[in-house]
Amino acid sequence: DTGVSQDPRHKITKRGQNVTFRCDPISEHNRLYWYRQTLGQGPEFLTYFQNEAQLEKSRLLSDRFSAERPKGSFSTLEIQRTEQGDSAMYLCASSTTSGRDPDTQYFGPGTRLTVL
Amino acid sequence: AQSVSQHNHHVILSEAASLELGCNYSYGGTVNLFWYVQYPGQHLQLLLKYFSGDPLVKGIKGFEAEFIKSKFSFNLRKPSVQWSDTAEYFCAVNSLMDTGRRALTFGSGTRLQVQP
């Protein structure tokens, strides 16, 4: 039973560069979420997908952020023109709307982004 | 907007002591409630959840939580902690009344340190 996976686990970039993260959800899960976590805080919601449709975006998700889930399976989160304030752990979670464990989100290990 | 408060930011206990971590939320409608744990160097893991029914829910590793609707609380308890319980604990809420809203709102976390 594979859980949620994320790639890369760590990313160091220079300010102004673009970065892209990938998330592979649990295989039968139709919902996929992105969160951001900074030191000493709980995760904050960024956006979520049901299948390939992006259904909700937080106001935290500035125009420099874009997320896709083209075939309703894996998702990517891109940050353009990174800023030092983007440094954080980016978490992905997935859940299902049916089956024996609906509406319970399971989290991946995260991608830690450091912007120099 | 819903919010979650965890009043204990850092708790230090000796092994075998009893644990209670507070969690209060601000939403008056129907909610799903969760406790997640993050062990050092590991990703967020589900400890337990409450959707409906018996307000006293049992989770993994001997943890339990009680939902008290009148107090908007979902406190986490364990009768006897072990050194291996050292971790950060997050309470999270999913409001069912906000149309389409499926994201979790997290508290800021409680860091538990268990001394041998």
mmCIF file of C-alpha atoms in Angstrom:
data_model
loop_
_atom_site.group_PDB
_atom_site.id
_atom_site.type_symbol
_atom_site.label_atom_id
_atom_site.label_comp_id
_atom_site.label_asym_id
_atom_site.label_seq_id
_atom_site.Cartn_x
_atom_site.Cartn_y
_atom_site.Cartn_z
ATOM 1 C CA ASP A 1 0.000 0.000 0.000
ATOM 2 C CA THR A 2 1.785 3.113 -1.201
ATOM 3 C CA GLY A 3 1.033 6.421 0.392
ATOM 4 C CA VAL A 4 1.247 9.913 -1.010
ATOM 5 C CA SER A 5 4.616 10.638 -2.568
ATOM 6 C CA GLN A 6 6.224 13.967 -3.368
ATOM 7 C CA ASP A 7 9.208 14.913 -5.462
ATOM 8 C CA PRO A 8 11.673 16.414 -4.860
ATOM 9 C CA ARG A 9 12.009 16.214 -1.093
ATOM 10 C CA HIS A 10 14.242 19.247 -0.953
ATOM 11 C CA LYS A 11 14.734 22.133 -3.353
ATOM 12 C CA ILE A 12 17.153 25.010 -3.026
ATOM 13 C CA THR A 13 16.790 27.794 -5.549
ATOM 14 C CA LYS A 14 17.796 31.368 -6.080
ATOM 15 C CA ARG A 15 15.327 34.190 -5.852
ATOM 16 C CA GLY A 16 13.625 34.808 -9.168
ATOM 17 C CA GLN A 17 13.871 31.234 -10.423
ATOM 18 C CA ASN A 18 10.888 29.019 -11.187
ATOM 19 C CA VAL A 19 10.341 25.739 -9.365
ATOM 20 C CA THR A 20 7.953 22.846 -9.888
ATOM 21 C CA PHE A 21 6.926 20.177 -7.401
ATOM 22 C CA ARG A 22 5.141 16.927 -8.078
ATOM 23 C CA CYS A 23 2.659 14.963 -5.979
ATOM 24 C CA ASP A 24 1.421 11.432 -6.573
ATOM 25 C CA PRO A 25 -1.665 10.691 -4.480
ATOM 26 C CA ILE A 26 -2.879 7.361 -3.150
ATOM 27 C CA SER A 27 -4.038 5.571 -6.275
ATOM 28 C CA GLU A 28 -7.785 5.383 -5.655
ATOM 29 C CA HIS A 29 -8.067 8.899 -4.209
ATOM 30 C CA ASN A 30 -9.939 11.404 -6.372
ATOM 31 C CA ARG A 31 -9.202 14.502 -4.263
ATOM 32 C CA LEU A 32 -5.787 16.104 -3.999
ATOM 33 C CA TYR A 33 -4.776 19.046 -1.837
ATOM 34 C CA TRP A 34 -1.777 21.346 -1.554
ATOM 35 C CA TYR A 35 -0.807 22.987 1.739
ATOM 36 C CA ARG A 36 2.100 25.138 2.859
ATOM 37 C CA GLN A 37 3.720 24.875 6.277
ATOM 38 C CA THR A 38 6.179 27.306 7.799
ATOM 39 C CA LEU A 39 8.205 26.772 10.933
ATOM 40 C CA GLY A 40 6.120 26.727 14.099
ATOM 41 C CA GLN A 41 2.812 26.798 12.249
ATOM 42 C CA GLY A 42 0.230 24.304 11.134
ATOM 43 C CA PRO A 43 -0.290 23.623 7.446
ATOM 44 C CA GLU A 44 -2.211 26.282 5.514
ATOM 45 C CA PHE A 45 -4.454 25.354 2.621
ATOM 46 C CA LEU A 46 -3.436 26.447 -0.872
ATOM 47 C CA THR A 47 -5.667 24.634 -3.348
ATOM 48 C CA TYR A 48 -7.494 21.385 -4.045
ATOM 49 C CA PHE A 49 -8.627 19.249 -6.953
ATOM 50 C CA GLN A 50 -11.393 16.776 -7.423
ATOM 51 C CA ASN A 51 -10.256 14.588 -10.289
ATOM 52 C CA GLU A 52 -8.788 17.079 -12.775
ATOM 53 C CA ALA A 53 -10.910 20.054 -11.714
ATOM 54 C CA GLN A 54 -9.383 22.679 -9.453
ATOM 55 C CA LEU A 55 -12.297 23.470 -7.146
ATOM 56 C CA GLU A 56 -10.882 25.859 -4.594
ATOM 57 C CA LYS A 57 -7.954 28.215 -4.263
ATOM 58 C CA SER A 58 -6.839 30.062 -1.152
ATOM 59 C CA ARG A 59 -6.041 33.758 -1.260
ATOM 60 C CA LEU A 60 -2.554 32.626 -0.222
ATOM 61 C CA LEU A 61 -2.153 31.347 -3.754
ATOM 62 C CA SER A 62 -0.765 34.407 -5.517
ATOM 63 C CA ASP A 63 -0.565 34.797 -9.283
ATOM 64 C CA ARG A 64 2.938 33.345 -9.171
ATOM 65 C CA PHE A 65 1.561 30.001 -8.056
ATOM 66 C CA SER A 66 -0.169 27.583 -10.387
ATOM 67 C CA ALA A 67 -1.276 24.010 -9.878
ATOM 68 C CA GLU A 68 -2.448 21.389 -12.309
ATOM 69 C CA ARG A 69 -3.790 17.873 -12.225
ATOM 70 C CA PRO A 70 -4.133 17.160 -15.927
ATOM 71 C CA LYS A 71 -5.368 13.581 -15.890
ATOM 72 C CA GLY A 72 -6.801 13.432 -12.438
ATOM 73 C CA SER A 73 -3.831 11.496 -11.123
ATOM 74 C CA PHE A 74 -0.583 13.279 -10.182
ATOM 75 C CA SER A 75 -0.432 17.017 -9.634
ATOM 76 C CA THR A 76 2.198 19.699 -10.064
ATOM 77 C CA LEU A 77 2.625 22.951 -8.191
ATOM 78 C CA GLU A 78 4.706 25.622 -9.908
ATOM 79 C CA ILE A 79 6.028 28.770 -8.310
ATOM 80 C CA GLN A 80 7.278 31.413 -10.718
ATOM 81 C CA ARG A 81 9.771 34.130 -9.822
ATOM 82 C CA THR A 82 10.378 32.705 -6.373
ATOM 83 C CA GLU A 83 10.787 35.038 -3.411
ATOM 84 C CA GLN A 84 12.444 34.405 -0.063
ATOM 85 C CA GLY A 85 9.011 34.422 1.558
ATOM 86 C CA ASP A 86 8.140 31.327 -0.457
ATOM 87 C CA SER A 87 10.555 29.275 1.643
ATOM 88 C CA ALA A 88 8.415 26.665 3.367
ATOM 89 C CA MET A 89 7.421 23.016 3.365
ATOM 90 C CA TYR A 90 4.900 22.272 0.624
ATOM 91 C CA LEU A 91 2.628 19.403 1.562
ATOM 92 C CA CYS A 92 0.366 17.328 -0.604
ATOM 93 C CA ALA A 93 -2.556 15.286 0.688
ATOM 94 C CA SER A 94 -5.183 13.094 -0.907
ATOM 95 C CA SER A 95 -8.568 11.700 0.017
ATOM 96 C CA THR A 96 -11.468 9.814 -1.472
ATOM 97 C CA THR A 97 -15.147 10.662 -1.618
ATOM 98 C CA SER A 98 -16.238 7.043 -1.317
ATOM 99 C CA GLY A 99 -15.146 3.700 0.058
ATOM 100 C CA ARG A 100 -14.306 2.863 3.622
ATOM 101 C CA ASP A 101 -12.393 6.006 4.512
ATOM 102 C CA PRO A 102 -13.987 9.016 2.812
ATOM 103 C CA ASP A 103 -13.034 12.614 3.518
ATOM 104 C CA THR A 104 -9.890 11.660 5.436
ATOM 105 C CA GLN A 105 -6.764 13.329 4.138
ATOM 106 C CA TYR A 106 -3.466 11.477 4.050
ATOM 107 C CA PHE A 107 -0.313 13.506 3.722
ATOM 108 C CA GLY A 108 2.902 13.053 1.823
ATOM 109 C CA PRO A 109 6.387 13.790 3.181
ATOM 110 C CA GLY A 110 6.472 17.286 1.712
ATOM 111 C CA THR A 111 8.910 19.260 -0.400
ATOM 112 C CA ARG A 112 11.072 21.668 1.550
ATOM 113 C CA LEU A 113 11.780 24.770 -0.515
ATOM 114 C CA THR A 114 14.597 27.134 0.371
ATOM 115 C CA VAL A 115 14.864 30.343 -1.623
ATOM 116 C CA LEU A 116 18.246 32.054 -1.325
ATOM 117 C CA ALA B 1 -14.120 31.822 8.564
ATOM 118 C CA GLN B 2 -13.336 28.912 10.784
ATOM 119 C CA SER B 3 -10.274 28.869 13.024
ATOM 120 C CA VAL B 4 -8.614 26.358 15.308
ATOM 121 C CA SER B 5 -6.828 27.186 18.560
ATOM 122 C CA GLN B 6 -4.306 25.008 20.302
ATOM 123 C CA HIS B 7 -3.485 26.759 23.524
ATOM 124 C CA ASN B 8 -0.559 24.590 24.589
ATOM 125 C CA HIS B 9 2.377 25.410 22.345
ATOM 126 C CA HIS B 10 4.986 23.352 24.150
ATOM 127 C CA VAL B 11 4.355 20.638 26.717
ATOM 128 C CA ILE B 12 7.027 18.761 28.641
ATOM 129 C CA LEU B 13 6.078 15.589 30.498
ATOM 130 C CA SER B 14 7.819 12.709 32.150
ATOM 131 C CA GLU B 15 7.180 9.176 30.966
ATOM 132 C CA ALA B 16 3.986 7.660 32.408
ATOM 133 C CA ALA B 17 2.411 11.066 32.978
ATOM 134 C CA SER B 18 -1.059 11.687 31.613
ATOM 135 C CA LEU B 19 -1.544 13.957 28.631
ATOM 136 C CA GLU B 20 -4.295 16.307 27.590
ATOM 137 C CA LEU B 21 -3.868 18.697 24.683
ATOM 138 C CA GLY B 22 -6.503 21.327 24.104
ATOM 139 C CA CYS B 23 -8.166 22.119 20.792
ATOM 140 C CA ASN B 24 -10.977 24.611 20.242
ATOM 141 C CA TYR B 25 -12.555 25.612 16.958
ATOM 142 C CA SER B 26 -14.670 28.572 16.009
ATOM 143 C CA TYR B 27 -17.275 27.161 13.605
ATOM 144 C CA GLY B 28 -20.862 26.609 14.779
ATOM 145 C CA GLY B 29 -22.035 24.161 12.155
ATOM 146 C CA THR B 30 -21.357 20.505 11.547
ATOM 147 C CA VAL B 31 -17.665 19.685 11.524
ATOM 148 C CA ASN B 32 -15.303 16.814 10.993
ATOM 149 C CA LEU B 33 -12.439 16.854 13.498
ATOM 150 C CA PHE B 34 -8.963 15.372 13.278
ATOM 151 C CA TRP B 35 -5.755 15.017 15.217
ATOM 152 C CA TYR B 36 -2.550 14.521 13.258
ATOM 153 C CA VAL B 37 0.905 13.787 14.643
ATOM 154 C CA GLN B 38 4.290 14.599 13.173
ATOM 155 C CA TYR B 39 7.191 12.634 14.638
ATOM 156 C CA PRO B 40 10.666 14.125 14.204
ATOM 157 C CA GLY B 41 11.751 13.791 10.598
ATOM 158 C CA GLN B 42 8.497 12.174 9.509
ATOM 159 C CA HIS B 43 5.388 13.330 7.717
ATOM 160 C CA LEU B 44 1.970 14.104 9.162
ATOM 161 C CA GLN B 45 0.110 10.989 10.234
ATOM 162 C CA LEU B 46 -3.522 10.618 11.212
ATOM 163 C CA LEU B 47 -4.006 9.838 14.915
ATOM 164 C CA LEU B 48 -7.771 9.844 15.064
ATOM 165 C CA LYS B 49 -10.870 11.510 13.669
ATOM 166 C CA TYR B 50 -14.448 12.325 14.591
ATOM 167 C CA PHE B 51 -17.234 12.509 12.021
ATOM 168 C CA SER B 52 -20.354 11.582 13.993
ATOM 169 C CA GLY B 53 -21.663 9.198 16.642
ATOM 170 C CA ASP B 54 -19.896 8.480 19.920
ATOM 171 C CA PRO B 55 -18.114 11.714 20.883
ATOM 172 C CA LEU B 56 -15.299 9.754 22.514
ATOM 173 C CA VAL B 57 -13.078 8.435 19.742
ATOM 174 C CA LYS B 58 -10.103 6.156 20.036
ATOM 175 C CA GLY B 59 -7.110 6.349 17.778
ATOM 176 C CA ILE B 60 -3.791 4.674 17.305
ATOM 177 C CA LYS B 61 -1.109 4.239 19.980
ATOM 178 C CA GLY B 62 -3.526 4.591 22.905
ATOM 179 C CA PHE B 63 -4.700 8.109 22.081
ATOM 180 C CA GLU B 64 -8.296 9.214 22.427
ATOM 181 C CA ALA B 65 -10.194 12.464 21.974
ATOM 182 C CA GLU B 66 -13.511 13.766 23.158
ATOM 183 C CA PHE B 67 -15.759 16.004 21.089
ATOM 184 C CA ILE B 68 -17.737 18.411 23.267
ATOM 185 C CA LYS B 69 -20.039 20.316 20.949
ATOM 186 C CA SER B 70 -21.166 22.855 23.556
ATOM 187 C CA LYS B 71 -17.561 23.838 24.187
ATOM 188 C CA PHE B 72 -16.417 23.653 20.545
ATOM 189 C CA SER B 73 -13.615 21.447 21.794
ATOM 190 C CA PHE B 74 -11.846 18.280 20.688
ATOM 191 C CA ASN B 75 -9.165 17.607 23.283
ATOM 192 C CA LEU B 76 -6.612 14.842 22.839
ATOM 193 C CA ARG B 77 -5.761 12.556 25.735
ATOM 194 C CA LYS B 78 -3.475 9.705 26.617
ATOM 195 C CA PRO B 79 -3.368 8.169 30.118
ATOM 196 C CA SER B 80 0.334 7.358 30.117
ATOM 197 C CA VAL B 81 2.818 8.864 27.652
ATOM 198 C CA GLN B 82 5.981 7.231 26.422
ATOM 199 C CA TRP B 83 9.241 8.736 25.235
ATOM 200 C CA SER B 84 8.239 7.691 21.702
ATOM 201 C CA ASP B 85 5.243 10.077 21.864
ATOM 202 C CA THR B 86 7.631 13.006 21.523
ATOM 203 C CA ALA B 87 6.269 14.789 18.465
ATOM 204 C CA GLU B 88 4.232 17.734 17.253
ATOM 205 C CA TYR B 89 0.466 17.352 17.425
ATOM 206 C CA PHE B 90 -1.975 19.210 15.185
ATOM 207 C CA CYS B 91 -5.709 19.572 15.541
ATOM 208 C CA ALA B 92 -7.651 20.153 12.308
ATOM 209 C CA VAL B 93 -11.237 20.919 11.361
ATOM 210 C CA ASN B 94 -13.222 20.508 8.180
ATOM 211 C CA SER B 95 -16.439 22.454 8.099
ATOM 212 C CA LEU B 96 -19.270 20.697 6.292
ATOM 213 C CA MET B 97 -21.446 23.754 5.807
ATOM 214 C CA ASP B 98 -19.200 25.838 3.565
ATOM 215 C CA THR B 99 -20.345 24.815 0.138
ATOM 216 C CA GLY B 100 -17.608 22.934 -1.637
ATOM 217 C CA ARG B 101 -15.084 23.576 1.090
ATOM 218 C CA ARG B 102 -13.036 20.469 1.699
ATOM 219 C CA ALA B 103 -9.801 21.893 2.993
ATOM 220 C CA LEU B 104 -8.662 21.379 6.539
ATOM 221 C CA THR B 105 -8.041 24.284 8.888
ATOM 222 C CA PHE B 106 -5.179 23.455 11.239
ATOM 223 C CA GLY B 107 -4.176 24.753 14.627
ATOM 224 C CA SER B 108 -0.636 25.972 15.128
ATOM 225 C CA GLY B 109 0.408 22.729 16.774
ATOM 226 C CA THR B 110 1.613 21.567 20.184
ATOM 227 C CA ARG B 111 5.131 20.324 20.609
ATOM 228 C CA LEU B 112 5.198 17.467 23.113
ATOM 229 C CA GLN B 113 8.467 16.516 24.710
ATOM 230 C CA VAL B 114 8.487 13.376 26.856
ATOM 231 C CA GLN B 115 11.454 12.974 29.141
ATOM 232 C CA PRO B 116 12.589 9.457 30.055
#
